[in-house]
Amino acid sequence: MTVATPAGSAPAEPGARPELDALLAELADGERRWAATPLTGRVTLLGRVHAAVAAEAQAWVRTASRIKLLADDSPLTGEEWMSGPYALLTSLDALARSLRAVAAGRSPLDGARFGRAPGGRVTVPVLPLTAHDRLLLNGFTAEVWMPPGTDAETVRRRAGLGALDPQRTGGVGLVLGAGNITSIAPLDVLYELIAHNRVVLLKLNPVLGDLEPVYRRALAPLIEYGVLRIVSGGGDVGGYLAHHPGVAHVHITGSLATHDVVAFGPGEEGRARKAAGTPLLTKPMTSELGGVSPVIVVPGEWSEADLRYQAEHIATQRLHNSGHNCIATQLVLLGEDWPQRETFLRLLRTALERLPARPAWYPGSAQRLADAAASHPGAEWQGAEGSRLLVDLGDGRDAATLETTEYFAPVLGVLTLPGTGAEFLDRAVETANRDLVGTLGANILVDPATLRRLGPAFDDALAALRYGTIAVNAWTALGFLTATAPWGAYPGHTVDDAQSGIGVVHNALLIDGPERTVVRGPFRPFPRSVAGGEWALFPKPPWFVTARSAALTGRRLTRFAARPSWARMPGVFAAAFRA
């Protein structure tokens, strides 16, 4: 993920890279064109991008699968469909709807039924919003919680962000792209253009360099219009651009270490600047940086099927994309007094052992696995050829390393805490807030009967949990995939204490100043969900790493997003129910 200048060097002076200077000059012209483009013209442009992405979807997935060492016929290619072209297509549609609303003099939130959350917070529903949503993701919801003191009318009035004043542009934004999930960089480009009225220079991560031709074709309408340029290269390119006076703003997706090198410079000098609070980078910077994500397992009375299903759920949260996700669950918080704890741990071990073998493809993964094993001598190797690591932190073992190191590899820790019910939940929330690095996302698993017993105390616990996205009986990655949901760290971080980052992206309803997103899903898949009174018709999710039909479902979902039609719904359902 490195985008910094070489260690020990200072940013190059403008003029040292004339080919990059020329691109910035072209984008300066593009900014003037963007300022003169009405919202209706922007909607048309997004429609052209939508068509181009749909045309490139197959090539996109094949290239991404090759980068990640997946066979073309692997069910795991479903991950590349859903987190690649599908995510971008749904975002393009949602952003276009918001722009059309603002162009017509309405708010993107007109018609929304606002709710309330603890602390006097206003909540905004963001999933489901359409009839298609209600069927495709039946049983799942997402809502945005606003900060205390923000009233509903203010939320409605301010929704629209840059679209409320499209002629007021923000210069050139540099997007330093991610190297793991292939939709991240294009989604960040869209947010810069629409939410902030900034034209964009996208610097690709070298890990995804083979996707450059695909990105150029998929985003060709933006390139041809002069509002996007794409470059490749190493840290020297990123460092030169970040400090160039022709760049007004920097957005980075990556690690905290990479963020700090860009903001403060490399080596001892950079660390000294960070300690002194004097960044080398003096322009505004936003970021999405990952962290140590927990899953809180609230003790309850679960059936054998529940235990097995949720063990697979947690394994998915860790092993999706071979563990190379900023939102991958790294620490399981279990109840020490839960009678089913040992049974659940046994099934979790079984899931990790039996899940399909796959390569840890991201550079440095093998070393990070080795580092985790060295830090935790009692760790258990799982899976084919010891490709996964389970660290049981029972018996008083030191948890600090696992709590403060984002391994970005197939490493999963288990920490037990005393108590049951609300006592356990409050202790788990306190542990996550106090001890774990990062605030991007947290997951909670709780059965319906226990949830009813907890009553209002459960939402109070959600309010106390300081994370940008919280998923209840779901994985926070669904918040990432929901185009209308803001995605980013819990607000309040600064450049010299960035944690999981600053600002949000995605957010296709263009909500101003959100605090967090709360995603909720069914505790059980259909048909057990209905038998348990949840009335959710969703089968095993296609993003589960055990979903046998994930590739087919992902491909059909992407075709549906390319050309939504009721006639295509049965094909999606037929694939999903074969998971």
Coordinates of C-alpha atoms in Angstrom, one line a residue:
M1 CA 0.0 0.0 0.0
T2 CA 3.0 2.3 0.1
V3 CA 2.6 5.6 -1.6
A4 CA 5.3 7.5 0.1
T5 CA 8.6 8.9 -1.2
P6 CA 11.6 6.7 -0.7
A7 CA 12.8 6.5 2.9
G8 CA 14.9 9.4 3.9
S9 CA 14.0 11.6 1.0
A10 CA 12.1 14.9 0.8
P11 CA 9.2 15.5 -1.7
A12 CA 10.5 16.5 -5.1
E13 CA 10.1 20.1 -6.2
P14 CA 7.4 20.8 -8.9
G15 CA 8.8 20.5 -12.3
A16 CA 10.8 17.4 -11.5
R17 CA 8.1 15.2 -13.2
P18 CA 6.9 17.1 -16.2
E19 CA 4.6 14.2 -17.3
L20 CA 2.7 14.5 -14.0
D21 CA 2.7 18.3 -14.1
A22 CA 1.0 18.1 -17.5
L23 CA -1.8 15.9 -16.1
L24 CA -2.4 18.3 -13.4
A25 CA -2.6 21.2 -15.9
E26 CA -5.1 19.2 -17.9
L27 CA -7.2 18.7 -14.7
A28 CA -7.1 22.4 -14.0
D29 CA -8.9 22.9 -17.4
G30 CA -11.2 20.0 -16.4
E31 CA -12.1 21.8 -13.2
R32 CA -13.4 24.7 -15.2
R33 CA -15.4 22.4 -17.4
W34 CA -16.8 20.6 -14.3
A35 CA -17.9 24.0 -12.7
A36 CA -19.8 24.7 -15.9
T37 CA -21.5 21.3 -16.0
P38 CA -25.1 21.4 -14.6
L39 CA -26.4 18.6 -12.5
T40 CA -28.4 17.2 -15.3
G41 CA -25.2 17.0 -17.4
R42 CA -23.5 15.2 -14.5
V43 CA -26.3 12.7 -14.3
T44 CA -25.9 12.0 -18.0
L45 CA -22.1 11.5 -17.5
L46 CA -22.7 9.1 -14.7
G47 CA -25.1 7.1 -17.0
R48 CA -22.3 6.8 -19.6
V49 CA -19.9 5.6 -16.9
H50 CA -22.5 3.1 -15.8
A51 CA -22.7 1.6 -19.3
A52 CA -18.9 1.5 -19.6
V53 CA -18.6 -0.3 -16.2
A54 CA -21.2 -2.9 -17.3
A55 CA -19.4 -3.5 -20.5
E56 CA -16.1 -4.1 -18.6
A57 CA -17.5 -6.2 -15.8
Q58 CA -16.3 -9.6 -17.1
A59 CA -12.8 -8.3 -17.9
W60 CA -12.7 -6.6 -14.5
V61 CA -13.5 -9.8 -12.6
R62 CA -11.1 -12.0 -14.7
T63 CA -8.3 -9.6 -14.1
A64 CA -9.0 -9.2 -10.4
S65 CA -9.2 -13.0 -10.0
R66 CA -5.8 -13.4 -11.7
I67 CA -4.2 -10.9 -9.4
K68 CA -5.7 -12.7 -6.4
L69 CA -4.6 -16.1 -7.8
L70 CA -8.1 -17.5 -8.1
A71 CA -9.1 -20.0 -10.8
D72 CA -11.8 -18.7 -13.2
D73 CA -14.2 -21.4 -12.1
S74 CA -13.7 -20.8 -8.3
P75 CA -16.8 -19.9 -6.3
L76 CA -14.6 -17.3 -4.6
T77 CA -14.7 -15.2 -7.8
G78 CA -18.1 -14.2 -6.5
E79 CA -16.3 -11.9 -4.1
E80 CA -14.7 -10.1 -7.1
W81 CA -18.1 -9.6 -8.8
M82 CA -19.8 -8.2 -5.7
S83 CA -17.0 -6.1 -4.3
G84 CA -15.9 -4.9 -7.8
P85 CA -18.2 -3.9 -10.7
Y86 CA -21.4 -4.6 -8.7
A87 CA -20.5 -2.1 -6.0
L88 CA -19.6 0.6 -8.5
L89 CA -22.8 0.1 -10.6
T90 CA -25.1 0.4 -7.6
S91 CA -23.2 3.6 -6.4
L92 CA -23.5 5.2 -9.9
D93 CA -27.3 4.6 -9.8
A94 CA -27.7 5.9 -6.3
L95 CA -25.6 9.0 -6.9
A96 CA -27.6 9.8 -10.1
R97 CA -30.8 9.6 -8.2
S98 CA -29.5 12.1 -5.6
L99 CA -28.3 14.5 -8.3
R100 CA -31.7 14.3 -10.1
A101 CA -33.4 15.2 -6.8
V102 CA -31.2 18.2 -6.2
A103 CA -31.6 19.3 -9.8
A104 CA -35.4 19.3 -9.3
G105 CA -35.1 21.4 -6.2
R106 CA -35.6 18.5 -3.8
S107 CA -33.5 16.9 -1.1
P108 CA -32.1 13.4 -1.6
L109 CA -33.8 12.7 1.7
D110 CA -37.3 13.8 0.7
G111 CA -39.7 11.1 1.7
A112 CA -37.3 9.6 4.2
R113 CA -38.9 8.5 7.5
F114 CA -36.5 9.7 10.1
G115 CA -36.2 7.8 13.4
R116 CA -34.7 8.3 16.8
A117 CA -31.7 6.6 18.6
P118 CA -30.3 7.0 22.1
G119 CA -28.9 10.4 23.0
G120 CA -31.5 12.3 21.0
R121 CA -29.9 11.2 17.7
V122 CA -31.8 11.4 14.5
T123 CA -31.6 8.3 12.3
V124 CA -31.9 8.2 8.5
P125 CA -32.9 4.9 6.7
V126 CA -30.6 4.1 3.9
L127 CA -31.5 0.4 3.2
P128 CA -33.9 -0.7 1.9
L129 CA -34.8 2.3 -0.3
T130 CA -36.3 0.6 -3.3
A131 CA -38.6 -2.3 -4.0
H132 CA -35.6 -4.1 -5.5
D133 CA -33.7 -3.6 -2.2
R134 CA -36.5 -5.1 -0.2
L135 CA -36.5 -8.3 -2.3
L136 CA -32.7 -8.7 -3.0
L137 CA -31.7 -8.0 0.6
N138 CA -34.9 -9.1 2.4
G139 CA -34.4 -8.9 6.2
F140 CA -31.4 -6.5 6.1
T141 CA -31.6 -2.8 7.0
A142 CA -29.2 0.1 7.4
E143 CA -29.7 3.5 9.0
V144 CA -27.4 6.4 9.5
W145 CA -27.2 7.9 13.0
M146 CA -26.5 11.6 13.1
P147 CA -24.6 13.2 16.0
P148 CA -26.6 14.3 19.0
G149 CA -28.1 17.8 18.6
T150 CA -28.6 17.6 14.8
D151 CA -32.3 17.9 14.0
A152 CA -34.2 16.2 11.1
E153 CA -34.8 19.3 9.2
T154 CA -31.1 20.3 9.2
V155 CA -30.2 16.8 8.0
R156 CA -32.7 17.0 5.1
R157 CA -31.7 20.6 4.2
R158 CA -28.0 19.9 4.1
A159 CA -28.2 16.6 2.2
G160 CA -26.6 17.1 -1.2
L161 CA -23.1 18.4 -0.3
G162 CA -21.3 19.6 -3.4
A163 CA -24.4 19.2 -5.5
L164 CA -26.0 22.1 -3.7
D165 CA -23.5 24.5 -5.2
P166 CA -22.1 22.7 -8.3
Q167 CA -20.3 25.8 -9.6
R168 CA -18.1 26.0 -6.5
T169 CA -15.4 23.5 -7.2
G170 CA -12.6 22.3 -5.0
G171 CA -9.6 22.0 -7.2
V172 CA -7.8 18.8 -8.0
G173 CA -8.2 15.9 -5.5
L174 CA -5.5 13.2 -5.4
V175 CA -6.8 9.7 -4.7
L176 CA -4.2 7.3 -3.6
G177 CA -6.0 4.0 -4.4
A178 CA -6.3 0.9 -2.3
G179 CA -4.6 -2.3 -3.3
N180 CA -7.1 -4.9 -2.0
I181 CA -10.8 -4.3 -3.0
T182 CA -11.1 -3.3 -6.6
S183 CA -14.1 -1.0 -6.4
I184 CA -12.5 1.3 -3.7
A185 CA -10.5 3.5 -6.0
P186 CA -13.3 4.2 -8.5
L187 CA -15.8 4.8 -5.7
D188 CA -13.4 7.3 -4.1
V189 CA -13.1 9.0 -7.5
L190 CA -16.9 9.3 -7.7
Y191 CA -17.2 10.8 -4.2
E192 CA -14.5 13.4 -4.9
L193 CA -16.3 14.5 -8.1
I194 CA -19.9 14.5 -6.8
A195 CA -19.7 15.2 -3.0
H196 CA -16.8 17.6 -3.1
N197 CA -16.8 19.0 -6.7
R198 CA -13.1 18.1 -7.1
V199 CA -11.7 16.7 -10.3
V200 CA -9.4 13.8 -9.7
L201 CA -6.0 12.4 -10.3
L202 CA -6.1 8.7 -9.4
K203 CA -2.8 7.1 -8.4
L204 CA -3.3 3.3 -8.6
N205 CA -1.8 1.0 -6.0
P206 CA 0.9 -1.1 -7.8
V207 CA -0.7 -4.3 -6.4
L208 CA -3.7 -3.7 -8.7
G209 CA -1.6 -2.3 -11.6
D210 CA -2.9 -4.9 -14.0
L211 CA -6.4 -3.4 -13.7
E212 CA -5.3 -0.1 -15.1
P213 CA -6.5 -0.9 -18.7
V214 CA -9.8 -2.0 -17.3
Y215 CA -10.2 1.1 -15.2
R216 CA -9.4 3.3 -18.1
R217 CA -12.1 1.7 -20.2
A218 CA -14.7 1.6 -17.4
L219 CA -14.0 5.2 -16.5
A220 CA -13.4 6.4 -20.0
P221 CA -16.3 8.9 -20.0
L222 CA -14.7 10.8 -17.1
I223 CA -11.3 10.7 -18.7
E224 CA -12.6 11.9 -22.0
Y225 CA -14.5 14.7 -20.2
G226 CA -11.3 15.9 -18.7
V227 CA -12.2 15.4 -15.0
L228 CA -10.2 12.3 -14.3
R229 CA -6.6 11.2 -15.0
I230 CA -5.1 7.9 -13.9
V231 CA -1.4 7.2 -13.2
S232 CA 0.6 4.2 -12.0
G233 CA 3.9 4.0 -10.3
G234 CA 5.4 3.5 -6.9
G235 CA 5.9 5.6 -3.8
D236 CA 7.9 8.3 -5.6
V237 CA 4.9 9.1 -7.8
G238 CA 2.5 9.3 -4.9
G239 CA 4.8 11.4 -2.8
Y240 CA 5.5 13.8 -5.6
L241 CA 1.8 14.3 -6.3
A242 CA 0.7 14.6 -2.7
H243 CA 3.0 17.5 -2.1
H244 CA 2.4 19.2 -5.5
P245 CA 0.9 22.7 -5.3
G246 CA -1.5 21.7 -8.1
V247 CA -3.2 19.3 -5.8
A248 CA -5.7 20.8 -3.4
H249 CA -6.7 17.7 -1.4
V250 CA -5.4 14.2 -0.7
H251 CA -7.5 11.1 0.0
I252 CA -5.8 7.8 0.9
T253 CA -7.0 4.3 1.5
G254 CA -4.4 2.1 3.1
S255 CA -2.6 1.5 6.4
L256 CA -2.0 4.0 9.2
A257 CA 1.7 3.7 8.6
T258 CA 1.3 4.7 5.0
H259 CA -0.9 7.6 6.0
D260 CA 1.7 8.8 8.4
V261 CA 4.5 8.7 5.8
V262 CA 2.4 10.8 3.4
A263 CA 1.4 13.3 6.1
F264 CA 4.6 13.5 8.1
G265 CA 7.4 12.1 5.9
P266 CA 9.4 8.9 6.2
G267 CA 11.8 7.6 8.8
E268 CA 12.9 9.2 12.1
E269 CA 12.2 12.7 10.8
G270 CA 8.6 11.8 10.0
R271 CA 8.1 10.2 13.4
A272 CA 9.5 13.3 15.0
R273 CA 7.1 15.5 13.0
K274 CA 4.2 13.4 14.1
A275 CA 5.2 13.6 17.7
A276 CA 5.5 17.4 17.4
G277 CA 2.2 17.6 15.5
T278 CA 3.8 19.4 12.6
P279 CA 2.8 17.6 9.4
L280 CA 4.9 17.9 6.3
L281 CA 1.7 17.8 4.2
T282 CA 0.0 21.1 4.8
K283 CA -3.1 20.6 2.6
P284 CA -6.4 18.9 3.7
M285 CA -6.3 15.1 3.9
T286 CA -9.0 12.4 4.3
S287 CA -8.4 8.7 4.7
E288 CA -9.8 5.2 5.3
L289 CA -7.2 3.2 7.2
G290 CA -8.7 0.0 8.7
G291 CA -7.9 -1.2 12.2
V292 CA -8.6 -4.1 14.5
S293 CA -12.2 -5.0 14.0
P294 CA -14.1 -7.0 16.7
V295 CA -17.1 -9.3 16.6
I296 CA -19.0 -9.3 19.9
V297 CA -20.8 -12.6 20.5
V298 CA -23.6 -12.0 23.0
P299 CA -24.2 -15.1 25.1
G300 CA -27.6 -16.8 24.4
E301 CA -29.2 -20.2 24.0
W302 CA -28.3 -21.2 20.4
S303 CA -29.1 -24.4 18.5
E304 CA -26.4 -26.5 16.9
A305 CA -27.4 -25.0 13.6
D306 CA -27.1 -21.5 15.0
L307 CA -23.6 -22.2 16.4
R308 CA -22.4 -23.7 13.1
Y309 CA -23.8 -20.9 11.0
Q310 CA -22.4 -18.1 13.1
A311 CA -19.0 -19.9 13.2
E312 CA -19.0 -19.8 9.4
H313 CA -20.1 -16.2 9.6
I314 CA -17.1 -15.2 11.7
A315 CA -14.8 -17.2 9.5
T316 CA -16.1 -15.3 6.5
Q317 CA -15.5 -12.0 8.2
R318 CA -11.9 -13.0 8.6
L319 CA -11.2 -15.0 5.4
H320 CA -13.1 -13.0 2.7
N321 CA -10.5 -11.8 0.2
S322 CA -8.0 -14.1 2.1
G323 CA -8.1 -11.8 5.1
H324 CA -6.8 -8.8 3.1
N325 CA -9.6 -6.4 4.1
C326 CA -9.5 -3.3 6.2
I327 CA -12.8 -4.4 7.7
A328 CA -11.9 -8.0 8.3
T329 CA -12.8 -9.2 11.8
Q330 CA -9.6 -9.8 13.8
L331 CA -10.8 -10.3 17.4
V332 CA -13.8 -12.4 18.7
L333 CA -15.1 -11.3 22.1
L334 CA -16.7 -14.3 23.8
G335 CA -18.5 -14.6 27.2
E336 CA -16.4 -16.5 29.7
D337 CA -19.6 -17.6 31.5
W338 CA -21.4 -18.6 28.3
P339 CA -22.2 -22.4 28.6
Q340 CA -21.9 -22.8 24.9
R341 CA -18.5 -21.1 24.6
E342 CA -16.4 -24.3 24.2
T343 CA -18.8 -25.8 21.6
F344 CA -18.8 -22.5 19.6
L345 CA -15.0 -22.4 19.7
R346 CA -14.8 -26.0 18.5
L347 CA -17.1 -25.2 15.6
L348 CA -15.1 -22.0 14.8
R349 CA -11.9 -24.1 14.6
T350 CA -13.7 -26.6 12.3
A351 CA -14.9 -23.7 10.0
L352 CA -11.4 -22.3 9.8
E353 CA -9.9 -25.8 9.1
R354 CA -12.4 -26.8 6.5
L355 CA -13.1 -23.7 4.5
P356 CA -11.8 -23.7 0.9
A357 CA -8.0 -23.3 0.6
R358 CA -6.9 -20.1 -1.0
P359 CA -3.6 -18.2 -1.4
A360 CA -2.7 -15.3 0.9
W361 CA -2.0 -13.2 -2.2
Y362 CA -1.4 -9.8 -0.8
P363 CA 2.3 -8.8 -0.6
G364 CA 3.8 -9.4 2.9
S365 CA 1.0 -11.7 4.1
A366 CA 3.3 -14.6 4.9
Q367 CA 5.6 -12.4 7.0
R368 CA 2.6 -11.0 8.9
L369 CA 1.4 -14.5 9.6
A370 CA 4.8 -15.4 10.9
D371 CA 5.0 -12.3 13.0
A372 CA 1.6 -13.1 14.6
A373 CA 2.8 -16.7 15.3
A374 CA 6.0 -15.4 16.9
S375 CA 4.1 -13.0 19.1
H376 CA 1.7 -15.8 20.2
P377 CA 3.5 -19.1 20.8
G378 CA 0.3 -20.9 21.6
A379 CA -1.4 -20.0 18.3
E380 CA -3.0 -22.8 16.2
W381 CA -2.4 -23.2 12.5
Q382 CA -5.5 -24.0 10.6
G383 CA -6.4 -24.8 7.0
A384 CA -4.4 -26.4 4.2
E385 CA -0.7 -26.1 4.8
G386 CA -1.2 -23.9 7.8
S387 CA -2.5 -21.0 5.9
R388 CA -4.6 -19.5 8.8
L389 CA -3.9 -18.7 12.4
L390 CA -6.2 -18.9 15.4
V391 CA -5.0 -17.2 18.6
D392 CA -6.9 -18.2 21.7
L393 CA -6.1 -15.5 24.3
G394 CA -7.5 -17.5 27.2
D395 CA -5.5 -18.4 30.3
G396 CA -4.3 -14.9 30.8
R397 CA -2.3 -14.6 27.6
D398 CA -1.2 -11.1 26.7
A399 CA -3.8 -9.7 24.2
A400 CA -2.0 -6.3 23.5
T401 CA -0.3 -7.2 20.3
L402 CA -3.5 -8.6 18.7
E403 CA -5.5 -5.6 19.9
T404 CA -3.1 -3.0 18.5
T405 CA -1.7 -4.6 15.3
E406 CA -3.8 -4.8 12.1
Y407 CA -2.4 -8.0 10.6
F408 CA -4.1 -7.7 7.2
A409 CA -3.7 -11.5 6.9
P410 CA -5.7 -14.6 7.9
V411 CA -5.1 -14.1 11.7
L412 CA -8.1 -14.4 14.1
G413 CA -7.9 -13.9 17.8
V414 CA -10.4 -15.0 20.6
L415 CA -10.7 -13.1 23.8
T416 CA -13.0 -14.1 26.7
L417 CA -14.7 -11.6 29.0
P418 CA -16.7 -12.3 32.1
G419 CA -20.5 -11.8 32.4
T420 CA -23.7 -12.5 30.5
G421 CA -26.5 -10.4 29.1
A422 CA -26.1 -6.6 29.4
E423 CA -23.2 -7.0 31.8
F424 CA -21.1 -8.9 29.1
L425 CA -22.3 -6.6 26.3
D426 CA -21.3 -3.4 28.2
R427 CA -17.9 -4.9 29.1
A428 CA -17.3 -5.9 25.5
V429 CA -18.1 -2.4 24.3
E430 CA -15.8 -0.9 26.8
T431 CA -13.0 -3.3 25.8
A432 CA -13.5 -2.5 22.1
N433 CA -13.5 1.2 22.7
R434 CA -10.5 1.2 25.1
D435 CA -8.2 -1.4 23.8
L436 CA -8.6 -2.0 20.1
V437 CA -6.8 0.2 17.5
G438 CA -9.1 1.7 14.9
T439 CA -12.8 2.7 14.7
L440 CA -13.9 1.6 11.2
G441 CA -16.3 -1.3 12.0
A442 CA -17.6 -3.6 14.7
N443 CA -19.9 -6.6 14.5
I444 CA -22.4 -7.9 17.1
L445 CA -24.0 -11.4 17.0
V446 CA -27.1 -11.7 19.2
D447 CA -30.0 -14.1 19.0
P448 CA -33.6 -12.7 18.8
A449 CA -34.6 -13.9 22.3
T450 CA -31.6 -12.4 23.9
L451 CA -32.1 -9.2 22.0
R452 CA -35.7 -8.9 23.3
R453 CA -34.5 -9.5 26.8
L454 CA -31.9 -6.7 26.5
G455 CA -34.5 -4.3 25.3
P456 CA -33.4 -0.6 25.2
A457 CA -30.1 -1.6 26.8
F458 CA -29.0 -3.0 23.5
D459 CA -29.4 0.3 21.6
D460 CA -27.7 2.1 24.5
A461 CA -24.7 -0.3 23.9
L462 CA -24.7 0.6 20.2
A463 CA -24.6 4.3 21.1
A464 CA -21.7 3.7 23.3
L465 CA -19.7 1.7 20.7
R466 CA -17.5 4.2 18.9
Y467 CA -17.2 2.8 15.3
G468 CA -18.1 4.2 12.0
T469 CA -20.2 1.2 11.0
I470 CA -21.8 -1.3 13.4
A471 CA -23.3 -4.5 12.0
V472 CA -25.9 -6.5 14.1
N473 CA -26.2 -10.1 12.9
A474 CA -24.4 -9.1 9.7
W475 CA -20.9 -8.2 8.6
T476 CA -19.9 -4.5 8.4
A477 CA -18.8 -5.2 4.8
L478 CA -22.5 -4.9 3.9
G479 CA -22.2 -1.3 5.0
F480 CA -19.4 -0.9 2.5
L481 CA -21.5 -2.5 -0.2
T482 CA -24.5 -0.3 0.5
A483 CA -24.0 2.6 -1.8
T484 CA -26.3 5.0 0.2
A485 CA -24.5 4.3 3.5
P486 CA -21.6 6.5 4.6
W487 CA -18.3 4.6 5.0
G488 CA -15.5 5.7 7.2
A489 CA -14.1 5.8 10.7
Y490 CA -16.0 7.1 13.7
P491 CA -15.7 10.9 13.5
G492 CA -13.2 13.0 15.5
H493 CA -9.8 11.6 14.4
T494 CA -7.0 14.0 13.4
V495 CA -4.0 13.8 11.1
D496 CA -1.7 13.1 14.0
D497 CA -4.0 10.5 15.5
A498 CA -5.8 9.2 12.5
Q499 CA -6.8 5.7 13.8
S500 CA -9.1 4.4 11.1
G501 CA -9.1 7.7 9.1
I502 CA -10.8 11.0 8.6
G503 CA -14.0 11.7 6.7
V504 CA -16.4 9.3 4.8
V505 CA -16.9 8.1 1.3
H506 CA -19.7 6.3 -0.7
N507 CA -22.6 8.1 1.0
A508 CA -24.7 8.3 -2.2
L509 CA -27.5 10.2 -0.4
L510 CA -24.9 12.9 0.2
I511 CA -25.7 13.2 3.9
D512 CA -23.7 16.0 5.7
G513 CA -21.8 15.1 8.9
P514 CA -23.0 11.5 9.7
E515 CA -21.8 9.9 12.9
R516 CA -22.2 6.2 12.1
T517 CA -24.1 3.6 10.1
V518 CA -25.9 0.7 11.8
V519 CA -26.6 -2.4 9.7
R520 CA -29.0 -5.1 10.9
G521 CA -29.6 -8.6 9.5
P522 CA -31.4 -11.8 10.4
F523 CA -29.7 -14.0 13.0
R524 CA -30.6 -17.1 11.0
P525 CA -30.8 -17.7 7.2
F526 CA -34.1 -18.6 5.5
P527 CA -36.0 -20.8 6.2
R528 CA -34.8 -21.0 9.9
S529 CA -35.2 -17.2 10.1
V530 CA -39.0 -17.5 9.5
A531 CA -39.3 -20.4 11.9
G532 CA -37.6 -18.2 14.5
G533 CA -40.0 -15.3 13.9
E534 CA -37.6 -13.0 12.0
W535 CA -39.6 -13.0 8.8
A536 CA -36.5 -12.7 6.6
L537 CA -36.4 -14.5 3.3
F538 CA -32.6 -14.2 2.8
P539 CA -30.7 -17.5 2.4
K540 CA -27.1 -18.0 3.4
P541 CA -25.5 -14.8 2.1
P542 CA -23.6 -15.1 -1.2
W543 CA -20.6 -13.3 0.4
F544 CA -20.1 -16.3 2.8
V545 CA -16.8 -18.0 1.9
T546 CA -18.8 -21.3 2.1
A547 CA -21.4 -20.2 -0.5
R548 CA -21.2 -22.7 -3.3
S549 CA -23.0 -20.5 -5.8
A550 CA -21.2 -17.3 -5.0
A551 CA -19.7 -16.8 -8.4
L552 CA -23.0 -17.3 -10.2
T553 CA -24.9 -15.1 -7.7
G554 CA -22.3 -12.4 -8.0
R555 CA -22.4 -12.4 -11.8
R556 CA -26.2 -12.3 -11.9
L557 CA -26.3 -9.5 -9.3
T558 CA -23.9 -7.5 -11.4
R559 CA -26.0 -8.1 -14.6
F560 CA -29.1 -7.0 -12.6
A561 CA -27.3 -3.8 -11.4
A562 CA -26.3 -3.1 -15.0
R563 CA -29.9 -3.4 -16.2
P564 CA -32.4 -3.6 -13.3
S565 CA -35.4 -5.6 -14.4
W566 CA -38.0 -7.7 -12.6
A567 CA -37.4 -10.4 -15.2
R568 CA -33.9 -10.8 -13.9
M569 CA -34.9 -11.3 -10.3
P570 CA -35.7 -15.0 -10.5
G571 CA -32.3 -15.8 -11.8
V572 CA -30.6 -14.0 -8.9
F573 CA -32.8 -15.8 -6.4
A574 CA -32.3 -19.2 -8.1
A575 CA -28.5 -18.7 -7.7
A576 CA -28.6 -17.3 -4.2
F577 CA -30.7 -20.2 -2.9
R578 CA -28.2 -22.7 -4.2
A579 CA -25.5 -21.3 -1.8

